[in-house]
mmCIF file of C-alpha atoms in Angstrom:
data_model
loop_
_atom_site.group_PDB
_atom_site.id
_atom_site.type_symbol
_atom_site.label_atom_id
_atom_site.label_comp_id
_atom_site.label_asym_id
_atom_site.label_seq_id
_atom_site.Cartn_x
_atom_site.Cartn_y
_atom_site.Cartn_z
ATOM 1 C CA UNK N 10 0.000 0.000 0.000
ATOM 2 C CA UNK N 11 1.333 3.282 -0.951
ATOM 3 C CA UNK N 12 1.460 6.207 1.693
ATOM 4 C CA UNK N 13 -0.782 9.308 1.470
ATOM 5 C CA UNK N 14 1.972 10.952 1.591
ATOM 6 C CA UNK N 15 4.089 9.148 -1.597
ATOM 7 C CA UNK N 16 5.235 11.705 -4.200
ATOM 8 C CA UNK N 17 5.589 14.616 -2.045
ATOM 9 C CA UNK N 18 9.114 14.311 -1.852
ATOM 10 C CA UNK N 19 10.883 14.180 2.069
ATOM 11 C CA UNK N 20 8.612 17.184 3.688
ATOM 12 C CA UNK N 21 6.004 15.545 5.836
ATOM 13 C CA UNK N 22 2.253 17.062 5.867
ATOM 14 C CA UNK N 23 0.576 18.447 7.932
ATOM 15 C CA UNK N 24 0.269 21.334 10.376
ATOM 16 C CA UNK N 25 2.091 20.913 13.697
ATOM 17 C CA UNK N 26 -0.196 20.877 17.149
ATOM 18 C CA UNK N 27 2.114 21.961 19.354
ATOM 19 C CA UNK N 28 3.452 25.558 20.651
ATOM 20 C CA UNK N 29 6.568 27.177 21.018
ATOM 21 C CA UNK N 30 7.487 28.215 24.347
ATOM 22 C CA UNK N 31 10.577 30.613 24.622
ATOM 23 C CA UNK N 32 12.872 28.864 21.816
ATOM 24 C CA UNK N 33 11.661 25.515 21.756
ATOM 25 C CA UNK N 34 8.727 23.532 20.306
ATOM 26 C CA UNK N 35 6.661 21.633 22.535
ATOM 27 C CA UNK N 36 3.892 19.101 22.030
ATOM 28 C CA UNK N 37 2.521 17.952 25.537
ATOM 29 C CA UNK N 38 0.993 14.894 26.926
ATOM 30 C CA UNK N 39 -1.097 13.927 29.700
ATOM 31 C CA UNK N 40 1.462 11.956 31.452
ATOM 32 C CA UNK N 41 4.233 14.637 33.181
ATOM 33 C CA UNK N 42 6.326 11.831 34.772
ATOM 34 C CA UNK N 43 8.590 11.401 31.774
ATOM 35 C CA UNK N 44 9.270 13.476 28.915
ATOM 36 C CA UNK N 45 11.420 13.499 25.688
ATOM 37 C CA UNK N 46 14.174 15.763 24.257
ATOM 38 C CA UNK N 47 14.279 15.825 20.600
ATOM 39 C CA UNK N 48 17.312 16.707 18.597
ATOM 40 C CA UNK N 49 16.975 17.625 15.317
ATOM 41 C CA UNK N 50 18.866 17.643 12.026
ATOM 42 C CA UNK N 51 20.981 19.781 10.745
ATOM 43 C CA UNK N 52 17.887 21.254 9.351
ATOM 44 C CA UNK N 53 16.729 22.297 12.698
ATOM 45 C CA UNK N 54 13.122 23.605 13.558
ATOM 46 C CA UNK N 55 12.551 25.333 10.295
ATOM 47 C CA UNK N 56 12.024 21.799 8.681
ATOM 48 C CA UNK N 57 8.265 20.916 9.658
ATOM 49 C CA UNK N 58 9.405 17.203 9.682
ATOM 50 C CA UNK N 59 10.839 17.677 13.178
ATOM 51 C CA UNK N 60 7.474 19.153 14.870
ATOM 52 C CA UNK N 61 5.372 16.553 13.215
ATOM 53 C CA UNK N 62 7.421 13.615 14.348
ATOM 54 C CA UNK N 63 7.071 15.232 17.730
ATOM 55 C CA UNK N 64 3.215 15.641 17.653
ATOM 56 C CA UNK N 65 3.383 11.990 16.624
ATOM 57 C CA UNK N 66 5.900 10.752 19.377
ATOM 58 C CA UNK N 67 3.822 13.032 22.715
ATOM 59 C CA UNK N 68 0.698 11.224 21.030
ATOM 60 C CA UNK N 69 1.846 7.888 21.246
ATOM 61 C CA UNK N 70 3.634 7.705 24.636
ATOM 62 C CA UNK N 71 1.167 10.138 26.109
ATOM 63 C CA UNK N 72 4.152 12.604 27.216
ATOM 64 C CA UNK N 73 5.844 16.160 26.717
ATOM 65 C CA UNK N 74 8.048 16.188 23.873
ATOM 66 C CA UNK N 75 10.800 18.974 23.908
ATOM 67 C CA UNK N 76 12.231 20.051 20.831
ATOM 68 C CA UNK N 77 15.234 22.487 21.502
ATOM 69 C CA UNK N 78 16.660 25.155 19.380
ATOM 70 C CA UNK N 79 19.920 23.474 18.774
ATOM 71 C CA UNK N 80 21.410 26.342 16.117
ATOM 72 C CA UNK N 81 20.060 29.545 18.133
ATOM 73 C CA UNK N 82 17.885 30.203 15.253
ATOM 74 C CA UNK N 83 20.837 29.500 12.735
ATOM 75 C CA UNK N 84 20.493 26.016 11.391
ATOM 76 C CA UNK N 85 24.006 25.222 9.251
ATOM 77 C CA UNK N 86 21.602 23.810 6.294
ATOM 78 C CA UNK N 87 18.607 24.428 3.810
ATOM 79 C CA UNK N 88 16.544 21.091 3.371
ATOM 80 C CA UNK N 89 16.058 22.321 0.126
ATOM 81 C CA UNK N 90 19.204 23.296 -1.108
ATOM 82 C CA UNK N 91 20.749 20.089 0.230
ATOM 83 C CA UNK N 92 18.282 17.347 -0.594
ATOM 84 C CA UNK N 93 18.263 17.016 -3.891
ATOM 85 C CA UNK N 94 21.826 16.604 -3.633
ATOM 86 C CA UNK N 95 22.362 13.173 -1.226
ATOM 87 C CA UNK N 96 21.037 10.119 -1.349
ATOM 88 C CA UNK N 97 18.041 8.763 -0.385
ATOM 89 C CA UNK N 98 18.065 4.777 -0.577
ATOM 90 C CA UNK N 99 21.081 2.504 -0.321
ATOM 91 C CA UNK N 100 23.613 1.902 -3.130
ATOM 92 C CA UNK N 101 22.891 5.186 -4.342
ATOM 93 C CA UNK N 102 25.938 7.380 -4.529
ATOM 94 C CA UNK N 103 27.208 11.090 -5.055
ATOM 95 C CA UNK N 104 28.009 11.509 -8.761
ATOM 96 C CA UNK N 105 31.182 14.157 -8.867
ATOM 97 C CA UNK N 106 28.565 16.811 -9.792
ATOM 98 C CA UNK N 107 26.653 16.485 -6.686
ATOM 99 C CA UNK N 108 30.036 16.426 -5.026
ATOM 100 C CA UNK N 109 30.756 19.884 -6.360
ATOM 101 C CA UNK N 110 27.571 21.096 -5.716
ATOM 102 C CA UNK N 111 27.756 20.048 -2.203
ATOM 103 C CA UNK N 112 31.202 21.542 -1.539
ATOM 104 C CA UNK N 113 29.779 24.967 -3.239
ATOM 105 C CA UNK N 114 26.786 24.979 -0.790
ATOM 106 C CA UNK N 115 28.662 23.931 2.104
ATOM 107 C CA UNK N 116 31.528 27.217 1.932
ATOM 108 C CA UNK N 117 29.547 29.903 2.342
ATOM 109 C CA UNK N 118 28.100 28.029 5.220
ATOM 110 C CA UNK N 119 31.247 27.628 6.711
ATOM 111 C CA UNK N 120 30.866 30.203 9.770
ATOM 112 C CA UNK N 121 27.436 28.294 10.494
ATOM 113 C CA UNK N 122 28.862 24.997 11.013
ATOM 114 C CA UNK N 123 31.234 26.392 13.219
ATOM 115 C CA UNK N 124 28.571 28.005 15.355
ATOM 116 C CA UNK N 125 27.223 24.393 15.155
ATOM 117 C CA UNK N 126 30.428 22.927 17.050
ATOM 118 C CA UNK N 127 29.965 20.065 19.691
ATOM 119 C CA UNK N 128 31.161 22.296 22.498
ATOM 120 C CA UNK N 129 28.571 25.521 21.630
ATOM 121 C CA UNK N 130 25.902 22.760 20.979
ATOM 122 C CA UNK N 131 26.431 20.419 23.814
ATOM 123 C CA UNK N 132 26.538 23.522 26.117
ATOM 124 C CA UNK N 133 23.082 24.993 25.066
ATOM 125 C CA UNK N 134 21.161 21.498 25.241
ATOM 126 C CA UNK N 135 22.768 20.877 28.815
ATOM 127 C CA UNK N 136 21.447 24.194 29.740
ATOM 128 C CA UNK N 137 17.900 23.310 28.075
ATOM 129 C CA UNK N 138 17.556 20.226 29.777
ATOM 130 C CA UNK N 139 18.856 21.324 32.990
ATOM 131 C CA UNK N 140 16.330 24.443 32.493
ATOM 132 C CA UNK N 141 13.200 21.729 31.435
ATOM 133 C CA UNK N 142 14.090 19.179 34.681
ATOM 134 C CA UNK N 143 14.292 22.197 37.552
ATOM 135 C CA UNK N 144 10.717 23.448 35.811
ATOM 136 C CA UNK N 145 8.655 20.385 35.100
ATOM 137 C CA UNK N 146 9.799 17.802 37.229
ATOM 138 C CA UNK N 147 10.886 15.059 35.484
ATOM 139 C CA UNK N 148 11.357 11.864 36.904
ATOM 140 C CA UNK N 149 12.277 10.096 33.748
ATOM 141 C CA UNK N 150 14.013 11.772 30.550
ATOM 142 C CA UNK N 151 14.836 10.533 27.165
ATOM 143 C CA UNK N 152 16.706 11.716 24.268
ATOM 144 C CA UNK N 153 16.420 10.630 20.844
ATOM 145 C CA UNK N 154 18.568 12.430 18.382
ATOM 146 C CA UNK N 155 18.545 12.304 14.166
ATOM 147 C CA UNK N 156 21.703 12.957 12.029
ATOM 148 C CA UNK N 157 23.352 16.168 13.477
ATOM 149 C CA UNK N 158 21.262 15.398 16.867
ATOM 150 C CA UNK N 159 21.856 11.857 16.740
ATOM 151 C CA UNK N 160 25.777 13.085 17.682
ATOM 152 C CA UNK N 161 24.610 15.143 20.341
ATOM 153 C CA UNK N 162 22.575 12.075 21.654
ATOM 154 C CA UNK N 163 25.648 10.358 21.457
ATOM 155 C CA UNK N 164 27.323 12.648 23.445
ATOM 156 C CA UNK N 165 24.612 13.401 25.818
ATOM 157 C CA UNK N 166 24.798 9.366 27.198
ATOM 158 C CA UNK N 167 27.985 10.140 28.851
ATOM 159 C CA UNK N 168 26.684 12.764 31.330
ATOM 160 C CA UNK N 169 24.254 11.347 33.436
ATOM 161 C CA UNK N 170 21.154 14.220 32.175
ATOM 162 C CA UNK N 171 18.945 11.866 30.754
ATOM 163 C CA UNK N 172 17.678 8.253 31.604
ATOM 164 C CA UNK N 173 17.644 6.927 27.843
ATOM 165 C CA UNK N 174 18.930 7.632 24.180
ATOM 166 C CA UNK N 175 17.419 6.538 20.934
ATOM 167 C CA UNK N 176 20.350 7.560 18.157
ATOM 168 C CA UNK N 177 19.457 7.358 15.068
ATOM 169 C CA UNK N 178 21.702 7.813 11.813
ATOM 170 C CA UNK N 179 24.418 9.663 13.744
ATOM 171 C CA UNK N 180 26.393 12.108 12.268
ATOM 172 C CA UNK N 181 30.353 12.662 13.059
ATOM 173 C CA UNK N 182 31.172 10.554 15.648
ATOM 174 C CA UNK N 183 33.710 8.538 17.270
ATOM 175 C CA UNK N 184 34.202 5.274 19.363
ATOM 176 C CA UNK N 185 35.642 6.634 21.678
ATOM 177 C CA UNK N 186 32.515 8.788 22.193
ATOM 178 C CA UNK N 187 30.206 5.944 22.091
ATOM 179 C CA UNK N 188 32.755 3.566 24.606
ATOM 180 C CA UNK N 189 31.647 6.516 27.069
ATOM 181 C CA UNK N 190 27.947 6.484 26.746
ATOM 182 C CA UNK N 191 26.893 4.941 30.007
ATOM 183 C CA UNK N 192 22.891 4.825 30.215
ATOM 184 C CA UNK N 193 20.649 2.416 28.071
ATOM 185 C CA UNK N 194 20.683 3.321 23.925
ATOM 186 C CA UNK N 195 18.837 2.170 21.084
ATOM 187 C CA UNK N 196 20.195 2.469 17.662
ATOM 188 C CA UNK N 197 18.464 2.773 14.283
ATOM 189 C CA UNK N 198 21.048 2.503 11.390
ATOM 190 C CA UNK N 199 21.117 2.840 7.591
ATOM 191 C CA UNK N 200 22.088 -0.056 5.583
ATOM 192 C CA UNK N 201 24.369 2.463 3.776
ATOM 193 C CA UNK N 202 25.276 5.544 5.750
ATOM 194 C CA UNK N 203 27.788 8.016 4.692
ATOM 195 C CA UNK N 204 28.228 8.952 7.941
ATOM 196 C CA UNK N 205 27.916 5.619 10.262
ATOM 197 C CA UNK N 206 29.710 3.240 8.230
ATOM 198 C CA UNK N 207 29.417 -0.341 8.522
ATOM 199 C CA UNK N 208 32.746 -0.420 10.309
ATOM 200 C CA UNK N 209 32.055 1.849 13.102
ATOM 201 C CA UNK N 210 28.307 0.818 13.666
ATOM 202 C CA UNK N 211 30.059 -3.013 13.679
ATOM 203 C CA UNK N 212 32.218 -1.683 16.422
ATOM 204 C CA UNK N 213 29.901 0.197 18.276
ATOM 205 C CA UNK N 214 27.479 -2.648 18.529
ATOM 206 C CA UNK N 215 31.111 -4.675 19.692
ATOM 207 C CA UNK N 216 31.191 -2.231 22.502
ATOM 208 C CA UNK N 217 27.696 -2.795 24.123
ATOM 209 C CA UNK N 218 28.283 -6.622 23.820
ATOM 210 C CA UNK N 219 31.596 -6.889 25.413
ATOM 211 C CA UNK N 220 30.222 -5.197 28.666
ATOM 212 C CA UNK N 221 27.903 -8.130 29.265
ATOM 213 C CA UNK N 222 28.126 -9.574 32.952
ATOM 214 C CA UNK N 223 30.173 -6.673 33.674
ATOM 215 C CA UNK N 224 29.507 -3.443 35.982
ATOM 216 C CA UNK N 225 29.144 -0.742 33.469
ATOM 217 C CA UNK N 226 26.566 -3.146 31.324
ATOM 218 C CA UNK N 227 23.863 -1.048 29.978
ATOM 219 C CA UNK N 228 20.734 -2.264 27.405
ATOM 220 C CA UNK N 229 21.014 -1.686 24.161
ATOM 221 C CA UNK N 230 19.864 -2.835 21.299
ATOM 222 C CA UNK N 231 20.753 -2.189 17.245
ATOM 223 C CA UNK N 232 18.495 -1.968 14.557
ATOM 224 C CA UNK N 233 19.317 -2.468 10.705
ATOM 225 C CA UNK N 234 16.945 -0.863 7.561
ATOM 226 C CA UNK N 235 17.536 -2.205 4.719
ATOM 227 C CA UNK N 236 17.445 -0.143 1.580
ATOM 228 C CA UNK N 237 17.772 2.815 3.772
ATOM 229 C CA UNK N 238 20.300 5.738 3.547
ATOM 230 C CA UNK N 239 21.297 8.500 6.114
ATOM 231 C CA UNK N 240 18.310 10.564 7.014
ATOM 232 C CA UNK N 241 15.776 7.670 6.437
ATOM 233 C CA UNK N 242 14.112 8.012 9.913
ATOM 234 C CA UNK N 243 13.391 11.772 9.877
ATOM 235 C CA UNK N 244 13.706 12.302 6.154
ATOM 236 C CA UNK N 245 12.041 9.714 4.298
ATOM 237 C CA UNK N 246 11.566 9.924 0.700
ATOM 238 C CA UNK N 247 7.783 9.336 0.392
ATOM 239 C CA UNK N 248 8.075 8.584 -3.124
ATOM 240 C CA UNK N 249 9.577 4.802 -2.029
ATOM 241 C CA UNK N 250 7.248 2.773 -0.026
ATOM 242 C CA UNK N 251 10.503 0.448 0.840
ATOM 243 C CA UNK N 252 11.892 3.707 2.535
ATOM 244 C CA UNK N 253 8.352 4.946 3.927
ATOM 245 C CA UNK N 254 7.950 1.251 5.814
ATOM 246 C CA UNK N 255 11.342 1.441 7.497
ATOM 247 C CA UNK N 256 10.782 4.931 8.433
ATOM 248 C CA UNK N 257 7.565 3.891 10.324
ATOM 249 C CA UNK N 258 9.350 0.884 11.331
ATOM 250 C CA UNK N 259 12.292 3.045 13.114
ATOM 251 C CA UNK N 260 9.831 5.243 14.924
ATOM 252 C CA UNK N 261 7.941 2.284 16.292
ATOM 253 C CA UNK N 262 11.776 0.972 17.531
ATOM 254 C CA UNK N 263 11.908 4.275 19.421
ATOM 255 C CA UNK N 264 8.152 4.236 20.780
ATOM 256 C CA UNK N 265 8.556 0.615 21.802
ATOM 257 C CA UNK N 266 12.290 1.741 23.284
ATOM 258 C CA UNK N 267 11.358 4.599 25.459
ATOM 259 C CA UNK N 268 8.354 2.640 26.795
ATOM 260 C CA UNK N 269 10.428 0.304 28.265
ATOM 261 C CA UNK N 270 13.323 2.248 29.308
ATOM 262 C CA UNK N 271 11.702 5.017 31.049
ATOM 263 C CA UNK N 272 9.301 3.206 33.405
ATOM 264 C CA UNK N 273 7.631 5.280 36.044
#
């Protein structure tokens, strides 16, 4: 069965629910024991895909989901622009053109994605988070991060602010980052990522295993999609129903993940 929304390219319909408050998007849910933080692309909020998912993800596990401004109203990247350009389904690659293309959009961008570093970044969503806990009252917190937020997720597992991760489709990253993610994380990988290559998503999985029976054992579990390239689970093309299914299929993963990792 094809989607209702097939042929309209990777923007997602609809009209978000939710409100901003201050800088950040919020979709709330009747249950204020838990809540989730969710990091964005390198799109940021502009992209409509973001609030939507969020609607989507507050509906289904009846909570607040946060979306902070992660660029200070300066995402790096134009959907747009940049789309057309990468691809969107495995075995697909960048011709030289797109290459060029790529490296023309990306200079004049280069004081953007500096702004964007992991240390101005990390800094503003510990500050968020620590802002969202002291107001609301928390008693359980998840992250789940896409891309450019799927790094930050990363990140964010080694510093005891939140209860649970969901990554999905990481950007830069490193294993030494992921050896020092110490709370319970749930990956959702491309079958061809430019960015999580098999290697390192072999070796991260090889991290979580070897802690088994051991102290600093946390869950974890990794997911593959088949077909799927980077930005499948927040960017779907809707033109491939292959692409559309794992994309649903990825967002149940994090549903059914956060449901059992943040237990009230």
């Amino acid at each position: 069965m094809v989607c209702e929304q097939c042929g309209q390219g990777f923007v997602m319909s609809g009209e978000p629910q939710g409100r901003m408050v201050d800088d950040a998007y919020l979709h709330e849910g009747s249950n204020k024991s838990r809540a989730i933080i969710f990091l964005t692309d390198i799109f940021g909020l502009p992209l409509v895909n973001c609030k939507i998912m969020a609607d989507k993800l507050s509906k289904e596990l009846d909570c607040d989901v946060w979306i902070p401004d992660l660029f200070a109203g300066r995402p790096p990247m134009n959907a747009e622009e940049m789309e057309p350009l990468v691809p969107d389904r495995a075995g697909v690659k960048l011709s030289f053109m797109n290459i060029i293309r790529l490296v023309l959009l990306l200079i004049p961008r280069a004081h953007l994605l500096y702004a964007a570093r992991s240390s101005v970044v990390d800094a503003r969503v510990d500050k968020f988070i620590a802002k969202v806990k002291a107001e609301h009252n928390y008693q359980k917190l998840g992250a789940v991060g896409y891309c450019f937020g799927g790094s930050v997720a990363i990140r964010i597992g080694s510093r005891d602010i939140v209860d649970s991760i969901v990554i999905a489709h990481p950007g830069q990253t490193s294993i030494g980052e992921i050896r020092a993610i110490k709370i319970p994380a749930a990956w959702e990988c491309a079958e061809d990522d430019m960015s999580f290559g098999k290697k390192l998503r072999d070796e991260a999985e090889a991290v979580f295993a070897a802690r088994k029976d051991k102290p600093d054992y946390v869950e974890y579990e990794f997911k593959d999609y088949p077909g799927t390239a980077h930005g499948f689970a927040a960017r779907p093309n809707f033109g491939l129903p292959n692409i559309v299914k794992a994309y649903n299929d990825s967002f149940t993963q994090t549903v059914m993940w956060f449901n059992k990792t943040l237990q009230v």
